């Protein structure tokens, strides 16, 4: 291919050599280089620019400045910067160059190796603007735009040594706040054929790969056969350097205060590169888990909306969201309990105060609801609905998994629904992840008696907007045991968005 290009270039050069020779050295009026009269034109238009040097003479002024002083070919100065100086002055020229730099900088910064090619192309074109109409004529501007578009299109090609995955991993992300029954819900999902639940993967790198905490199978992470097999499928495996790099990227990118900037696409080039690098590591992990477990869908109960927003906007995974909601007062009550962490002797789960619980509940659910617009499938489910009738609740969300049934997941023992919890490999989460055997599923309303009245009213006041939105302050809301009537998607029901062709994973 390189030889073919060389031969073609030689033929073109030979054919055009006479014209090029006459163009550059054939003018007897110019002793050194033939500029076809450009030097005289530049002197003329420089003088025109001095009439209004600060703000210029207005758009189009350069095309009417030559009233016979120069040959008719010079209706423009054949120098884009000089033309901008005539029409916009130094202020206009500065604004134009600054705007152009802002426009092309992201392309140069975020496209990796292709960014250097874009930088060279832009530099060559910027130099060419000194001697010709490189942007103000169709033949110049269209060629330049085509070149940059071609470079940008090739920027997404995988680099040498990077893994190429045959398809995006399908991930169902449980979003919301902790102490909301996500572990029990995930274990129900894990019983569905073709689905693999793995706990809160957001903590895998720090608590598992670094801290070597217990897997839900009861084995330390670095001794667990499942996670060791997953590591062998990863580039770099569980090597310390790679793990610490992912932890660093996670700490820098997975912050909830950055979600508004993600949604408005206002992140800087460095932030975008870090986010994409972290999401590549997570996508690789999801793919390795799916391959090792022979599952089509991986369930991640990390709950943190910031991580889900990162994944949704990376385009590296087919992200589907189950937005799990629980009454804020029940969450505040559960958060006050002292619950030991079996995987870390001597440690207990965090116990935030009621004010922090309230603010987290509002903020996290607001950000989780925003995932509706960027995930390929979204369903909202209340914990109270799942606890009252897990079979019916699962019926409503199975479409997120591309299924219509969940045969055998929920069993009935008299009037009580039970789940048969089988061994699995989950990192981090509620201690329920270590429990095996049949577990009854029933509503938990201990907060109504156990949460002090002062705390209850404080949480109610602080979270009133969310409680109203999710129906917890209505008589027939999720916590009352009755369905709302006459609503399109009642508070105790699943609120779902069907997939469309334009949905992004």
PDB file of C-alpha atoms in Angstrom, residues 60-255:
ATOM      1  CA  UNK A  60     -17.428  41.805   3.767  1.00  0.00           C
ATOM      2  CA  UNK A  61     -15.253  44.932   3.844  1.00  0.00           C
ATOM      3  CA  UNK A  62     -12.256  43.045   2.416  1.00  0.00           C
ATOM      4  CA  UNK A  63     -14.183  42.026  -0.725  1.00  0.00           C
ATOM      5  CA  UNK A  64     -14.882  45.659  -1.703  1.00  0.00           C
ATOM      6  CA  UNK A  65     -11.641  47.289  -0.569  1.00  0.00           C
ATOM      7  CA  UNK A  66      -9.853  46.741  -3.912  1.00  0.00           C
ATOM      8  CA  UNK A  67     -11.291  49.441  -6.194  1.00  0.00           C
ATOM      9  CA  UNK A  68      -8.678  49.135  -8.918  1.00  0.00           C
ATOM     10  CA  UNK A  69      -5.425  49.453  -7.036  1.00  0.00           C
ATOM     11  CA  UNK A  70      -4.738  45.702  -7.517  1.00  0.00           C
ATOM     12  CA  UNK A  71      -5.551  43.186 -10.264  1.00  0.00           C
ATOM     13  CA  UNK A  72      -9.181  42.024 -10.175  1.00  0.00           C
ATOM     14  CA  UNK A  73      -8.125  38.586  -8.865  1.00  0.00           C
ATOM     15  CA  UNK A  74      -7.418  40.187  -5.504  1.00  0.00           C
ATOM     16  CA  UNK A  75     -10.962  40.761  -4.286  1.00  0.00           C
ATOM     17  CA  UNK A  76      -9.597  39.139  -1.098  1.00  0.00           C
ATOM     18  CA  UNK A  77      -6.027  39.284   0.205  1.00  0.00           C
ATOM     19  CA  UNK A  78      -5.273  35.518  -0.161  1.00  0.00           C
ATOM     20  CA  UNK A  79      -4.462  35.506   3.565  1.00  0.00           C
ATOM     21  CA  UNK A  80      -7.240  34.470   5.930  1.00  0.00           C
ATOM     22  CA  UNK A  81      -5.744  36.200   8.960  1.00  0.00           C
ATOM     23  CA  UNK A  82      -5.323  39.474   7.075  1.00  0.00           C
ATOM     24  CA  UNK A  83      -8.904  39.239   5.843  1.00  0.00           C
ATOM     25  CA  UNK A  84     -10.157  38.747   9.412  1.00  0.00           C
ATOM     26  CA  UNK A  85      -8.028  41.693  10.508  1.00  0.00           C
ATOM     27  CA  UNK A  86      -9.586  43.944   7.866  1.00  0.00           C
ATOM     28  CA  UNK A  87     -13.155  42.899   8.687  1.00  0.00           C
ATOM     29  CA  UNK A  88     -13.007  42.366  12.462  1.00  0.00           C
ATOM     30  CA  UNK A  89      -9.878  44.140  13.635  1.00  0.00           C
ATOM     31  CA  UNK A  90      -7.600  42.757  16.301  1.00  0.00           C
ATOM     32  CA  UNK A  91     -10.587  42.043  18.564  1.00  0.00           C
ATOM     33  CA  UNK A  92     -12.362  40.015  15.880  1.00  0.00           C
ATOM     34  CA  UNK A  93      -9.210  38.136  14.911  1.00  0.00           C
ATOM     35  CA  UNK A  94      -8.527  37.244  18.554  1.00  0.00           C
ATOM     36  CA  UNK A  95     -12.096  36.078  19.146  1.00  0.00           C
ATOM     37  CA  UNK A  96     -12.052  33.975  15.987  1.00  0.00           C
ATOM     38  CA  UNK A  97      -8.759  32.266  16.796  1.00  0.00           C
ATOM     39  CA  UNK A  98      -9.810  31.689  20.410  1.00  0.00           C
ATOM     40  CA  UNK A  99     -13.116  30.150  19.333  1.00  0.00           C
ATOM     41  CA  UNK A 100     -11.360  27.958  16.776  1.00  0.00           C
ATOM     42  CA  UNK A 101      -8.914  26.737  19.431  1.00  0.00           C
ATOM     43  CA  UNK A 102     -11.774  25.852  21.794  1.00  0.00           C
ATOM     44  CA  UNK A 103     -13.541  23.974  18.993  1.00  0.00           C
ATOM     45  CA  UNK A 104     -10.608  21.838  17.866  1.00  0.00           C
ATOM     46  CA  UNK A 105      -8.907  21.301  21.254  1.00  0.00           C
ATOM     47  CA  UNK A 106     -11.266  18.495  22.393  1.00  0.00           C
ATOM     48  CA  UNK A 107     -10.592  16.581  19.169  1.00  0.00           C
ATOM     49  CA  UNK A 108      -6.851  16.827  19.679  1.00  0.00           C
ATOM     50  CA  UNK A 109      -7.066  15.946  23.391  1.00  0.00           C
ATOM     51  CA  UNK A 110      -9.453  13.026  23.464  1.00  0.00           C
ATOM     52  CA  UNK A 111      -8.650  10.958  20.410  1.00  0.00           C
ATOM     53  CA  UNK A 112      -5.386   9.468  21.629  1.00  0.00           C
ATOM     54  CA  UNK A 113      -2.986   8.629  18.800  1.00  0.00           C
ATOM     55  CA  UNK A 114      -5.397  10.090  16.265  1.00  0.00           C
ATOM     56  CA  UNK A 115      -5.163  13.361  18.178  1.00  0.00           C
ATOM     57  CA  UNK A 116      -1.590  13.853  16.979  1.00  0.00           C
ATOM     58  CA  UNK A 117      -2.756  13.410  13.387  1.00  0.00           C
ATOM     59  CA  UNK A 118      -5.488  15.962  13.962  1.00  0.00           C
ATOM     60  CA  UNK A 119      -2.922  18.359  15.438  1.00  0.00           C
ATOM     61  CA  UNK A 120      -0.648  18.011  12.424  1.00  0.00           C
ATOM     62  CA  UNK A 121      -3.557  18.485   9.990  1.00  0.00           C
ATOM     63  CA  UNK A 122      -4.773  21.582  11.824  1.00  0.00           C
ATOM     64  CA  UNK A 123      -1.248  22.989  11.989  1.00  0.00           C
ATOM     65  CA  UNK A 124      -0.710  22.497   8.248  1.00  0.00           C
ATOM     66  CA  UNK A 125      -4.040  24.106   7.470  1.00  0.00           C
ATOM     67  CA  UNK A 126      -3.297  27.033   9.812  1.00  0.00           C
ATOM     68  CA  UNK A 127      -0.035  27.621   7.924  1.00  0.00           C
ATOM     69  CA  UNK A 128      -1.809  27.345   4.568  1.00  0.00           C
ATOM     70  CA  UNK A 129      -4.251  30.070   5.693  1.00  0.00           C
ATOM     71  CA  UNK A 130      -1.311  32.520   5.509  1.00  0.00           C
ATOM     72  CA  UNK A 131      -0.996  32.210   1.724  1.00  0.00           C
ATOM     73  CA  UNK A 132      -4.472  31.379   0.412  1.00  0.00           C
ATOM     74  CA  UNK A 133      -8.233  31.384   0.962  1.00  0.00           C
ATOM     75  CA  UNK A 134      -8.155  28.141   2.925  1.00  0.00           C
ATOM     76  CA  UNK A 135     -11.409  28.579   4.844  1.00  0.00           C
ATOM     77  CA  UNK A 136     -13.471  31.329   3.201  1.00  0.00           C
ATOM     78  CA  UNK A 137     -13.971  29.399  -0.040  1.00  0.00           C
ATOM     79  CA  UNK A 138     -15.954  26.164  -0.496  1.00  0.00           C
ATOM     80  CA  UNK A 139     -13.046  24.206  -1.963  1.00  0.00           C
ATOM     81  CA  UNK A 140     -10.917  25.012   1.064  1.00  0.00           C
ATOM     82  CA  UNK A 141     -13.452  24.763   3.878  1.00  0.00           C
ATOM     83  CA  UNK A 142     -15.111  21.570   2.614  1.00  0.00           C
ATOM     84  CA  UNK A 143     -11.761  19.838   2.171  1.00  0.00           C
ATOM     85  CA  UNK A 144     -10.648  20.861   5.662  1.00  0.00           C
ATOM     86  CA  UNK A 145     -13.914  19.726   7.274  1.00  0.00           C
ATOM     87  CA  UNK A 146     -13.739  16.392   5.425  1.00  0.00           C
ATOM     88  CA  UNK A 147     -10.169  15.803   6.589  1.00  0.00           C
ATOM     89  CA  UNK A 148     -10.964  16.517  10.249  1.00  0.00           C
ATOM     90  CA  UNK A 149     -14.106  14.369  10.097  1.00  0.00           C
ATOM     91  CA  UNK A 150     -12.102  11.470   8.672  1.00  0.00           C
ATOM     92  CA  UNK A 151      -9.540  11.759  11.475  1.00  0.00           C
ATOM     93  CA  UNK A 152     -12.280  11.924  14.127  1.00  0.00           C
ATOM     94  CA  UNK A 153     -14.055   8.903  12.628  1.00  0.00           C
ATOM     95  CA  UNK A 154     -10.902   6.836  12.883  1.00  0.00           C
ATOM     96  CA  UNK A 155     -10.187   7.980  16.431  1.00  0.00           C
ATOM     97  CA  UNK A 156     -12.347   5.266  17.965  1.00  0.00           C
ATOM     98  CA  UNK A 157     -10.368   2.418  16.442  1.00  0.00           C
ATOM     99  CA  UNK A 158      -8.796   0.183  19.107  1.00  0.00           C
ATOM    100  CA  UNK A 159      -5.100   0.648  19.789  1.00  0.00           C
ATOM    101  CA  UNK A 160      -2.579  -2.126  19.500  1.00  0.00           C
ATOM    102  CA  UNK A 161      -2.670  -4.336  22.568  1.00  0.00           C
ATOM    103  CA  UNK A 162      -6.179  -3.297  23.652  1.00  0.00           C
ATOM    104  CA  UNK A 163      -8.768  -6.072  23.970  1.00  0.00           C
ATOM    105  CA  UNK A 164     -11.474  -6.060  21.315  1.00  0.00           C
ATOM    106  CA  UNK A 165     -14.770  -7.313  22.733  1.00  0.00           C
ATOM    107  CA  UNK A 166     -17.235  -8.894  20.332  1.00  0.00           C
ATOM    108  CA  UNK A 167     -20.201  -7.017  21.857  1.00  0.00           C
ATOM    109  CA  UNK A 168     -21.060  -4.670  24.681  1.00  0.00           C
ATOM    110  CA  UNK A 169     -21.665  -6.446  27.996  1.00  0.00           C
ATOM    111  CA  UNK A 170     -25.291  -6.236  29.139  1.00  0.00           C
ATOM    112  CA  UNK A 171     -25.405  -4.772  32.649  1.00  0.00           C
ATOM    113  CA  UNK A 172     -28.459  -4.301  34.859  1.00  0.00           C
ATOM    114  CA  UNK A 173     -27.494  -1.652  37.401  1.00  0.00           C
ATOM    115  CA  UNK A 174     -29.534  -1.345  40.604  1.00  0.00           C
ATOM    116  CA  UNK A 175     -29.509   2.382  41.406  1.00  0.00           C
ATOM    117  CA  UNK A 176     -30.689   4.140  44.564  1.00  0.00           C
ATOM    118  CA  UNK A 177     -29.473   4.291  48.172  1.00  0.00           C
ATOM    119  CA  UNK A 178     -28.166   1.631  50.525  1.00  0.00           C
ATOM    120  CA  UNK A 179     -30.356  -0.248  53.058  1.00  0.00           C
ATOM    121  CA  UNK A 180     -33.122  -0.451  50.445  1.00  0.00           C
ATOM    122  CA  UNK A 181     -33.308  -4.206  49.914  1.00  0.00           C
ATOM    123  CA  UNK A 182     -31.013  -4.229  46.894  1.00  0.00           C
ATOM    124  CA  UNK A 183     -29.123  -7.331  48.046  1.00  0.00           C
ATOM    125  CA  UNK A 184     -32.318  -9.363  48.360  1.00  0.00           C
ATOM    126  CA  UNK A 185     -33.560  -8.086  44.998  1.00  0.00           C
ATOM    127  CA  UNK A 186     -30.240  -8.918  43.341  1.00  0.00           C
ATOM    128  CA  UNK A 187     -30.296 -12.431  44.770  1.00  0.00           C
ATOM    129  CA  UNK A 188     -33.726 -12.874  43.226  1.00  0.00           C
ATOM    130  CA  UNK A 189     -32.339 -11.682  39.895  1.00  0.00           C
ATOM    131  CA  UNK A 190     -29.397 -14.061  40.279  1.00  0.00           C
ATOM    132  CA  UNK A 191     -31.815 -17.006  40.269  1.00  0.00           C
ATOM    133  CA  UNK A 192     -33.048 -16.090  36.766  1.00  0.00           C
ATOM    134  CA  UNK A 193     -31.395 -18.258  34.070  1.00  0.00           C
ATOM    135  CA  UNK A 194     -28.734 -16.383  32.113  1.00  0.00           C
ATOM    136  CA  UNK A 195     -28.278 -13.752  34.849  1.00  0.00           C
ATOM    137  CA  UNK A 196     -25.270 -13.394  37.157  1.00  0.00           C
ATOM    138  CA  UNK A 197     -25.364 -11.171  40.248  1.00  0.00           C
ATOM    139  CA  UNK A 198     -21.991 -10.070  41.619  1.00  0.00           C
ATOM    140  CA  UNK A 199     -22.836  -7.634  44.419  1.00  0.00           C
ATOM    141  CA  UNK A 200     -21.530  -4.070  44.541  1.00  0.00           C
ATOM    142  CA  UNK A 201     -18.780  -4.035  41.939  1.00  0.00           C
ATOM    143  CA  UNK A 202     -17.958  -0.417  42.738  1.00  0.00           C
ATOM    144  CA  UNK A 203     -16.142  -1.767  45.821  1.00  0.00           C
ATOM    145  CA  UNK A 204     -14.446  -4.713  44.121  1.00  0.00           C
ATOM    146  CA  UNK A 205     -11.149  -2.972  43.382  1.00  0.00           C
ATOM    147  CA  UNK A 206     -10.561  -1.508  46.842  1.00  0.00           C
ATOM    148  CA  UNK A 207     -12.206  -4.049  49.148  1.00  0.00           C
ATOM    149  CA  UNK A 208     -11.651  -7.155  47.055  1.00  0.00           C
ATOM    150  CA  UNK A 209      -8.507  -6.812  44.949  1.00  0.00           C
ATOM    151  CA  UNK A 210      -6.667  -4.601  47.479  1.00  0.00           C
ATOM    152  CA  UNK A 211      -8.244  -5.464  50.848  1.00  0.00           C
ATOM    153  CA  UNK A 212      -8.730  -9.181  50.059  1.00  0.00           C
ATOM    154  CA  UNK A 213     -12.080  -9.181  51.874  1.00  0.00           C
ATOM    155  CA  UNK A 214     -14.383 -12.189  51.810  1.00  0.00           C
ATOM    156  CA  UNK A 215     -16.364 -13.151  48.762  1.00  0.00           C
ATOM    157  CA  UNK A 216     -19.944 -14.207  49.518  1.00  0.00           C
ATOM    158  CA  UNK A 217     -18.812 -17.813  49.046  1.00  0.00           C
ATOM    159  CA  UNK A 218     -16.848 -17.392  52.315  1.00  0.00           C
ATOM    160  CA  UNK A 219     -13.414 -17.383  50.663  1.00  0.00           C
ATOM    161  CA  UNK A 220     -11.005 -14.401  50.649  1.00  0.00           C
ATOM    162  CA  UNK A 221     -11.160 -12.602  47.327  1.00  0.00           C
ATOM    163  CA  UNK A 222      -7.675 -13.623  46.180  1.00  0.00           C
ATOM    164  CA  UNK A 223      -8.414 -17.262  46.974  1.00  0.00           C
ATOM    165  CA  UNK A 224     -11.852 -17.396  45.369  1.00  0.00           C
ATOM    166  CA  UNK A 225     -11.695 -19.636  42.262  1.00  0.00           C
ATOM    167  CA  UNK A 226     -14.370 -17.590  40.486  1.00  0.00           C
ATOM    168  CA  UNK A 227     -12.659 -14.208  40.891  1.00  0.00           C
ATOM    169  CA  UNK A 228      -9.246 -15.654  40.115  1.00  0.00           C
ATOM    170  CA  UNK A 229     -10.673 -17.056  36.871  1.00  0.00           C
ATOM    171  CA  UNK A 230     -12.202 -13.647  36.108  1.00  0.00           C
ATOM    172  CA  UNK A 231      -8.808 -12.032  36.724  1.00  0.00           C
ATOM    173  CA  UNK A 232      -7.170 -14.307  34.168  1.00  0.00           C
ATOM    174  CA  UNK A 233      -9.546 -12.909  31.558  1.00  0.00           C
ATOM    175  CA  UNK A 234      -8.509  -9.321  32.316  1.00  0.00           C
ATOM    176  CA  UNK A 235      -5.591  -7.525  30.728  1.00  0.00           C
ATOM    177  CA  UNK A 236      -3.161  -7.251  33.646  1.00  0.00           C
ATOM    178  CA  UNK A 237      -5.358  -9.407  35.883  1.00  0.00           C
ATOM    179  CA  UNK A 238      -5.283  -8.416  39.542  1.00  0.00           C
ATOM    180  CA  UNK A 239      -1.745  -7.026  39.388  1.00  0.00           C
ATOM    181  CA  UNK A 240      -1.179  -4.337  41.991  1.00  0.00           C
ATOM    182  CA  UNK A 241      -0.206  -1.561  39.562  1.00  0.00           C
ATOM    183  CA  UNK A 242      -3.327  -2.028  37.474  1.00  0.00           C
ATOM    184  CA  UNK A 243      -5.627  -2.341  40.479  1.00  0.00           C
ATOM    185  CA  UNK A 244      -4.275   0.803  42.132  1.00  0.00           C
ATOM    186  CA  UNK A 245      -4.630   2.692  38.850  1.00  0.00           C
ATOM    187  CA  UNK A 246      -8.307   1.698  38.603  1.00  0.00           C
ATOM    188  CA  UNK A 247      -8.850   2.715  42.242  1.00  0.00           C
ATOM    189  CA  UNK A 248      -7.254   6.089  41.499  1.00  0.00           C
ATOM    190  CA  UNK A 249      -9.434   6.612  38.423  1.00  0.00           C
ATOM    191  CA  UNK A 250     -12.512   5.592  40.393  1.00  0.00           C
ATOM    192  CA  UNK A 251     -11.787   8.113  43.140  1.00  0.00           C
ATOM    193  CA  UNK A 252     -11.322  10.886  40.587  1.00  0.00           C
ATOM    194  CA  UNK A 253     -14.273  10.126  38.327  1.00  0.00           C
ATOM    195  CA  UNK A 254     -17.028   8.549  40.451  1.00  0.00           C
ATOM    196  CA  UNK A 255     -18.083  11.692  42.311  1.00  0.00           C
TER     197      UNK A 255
END
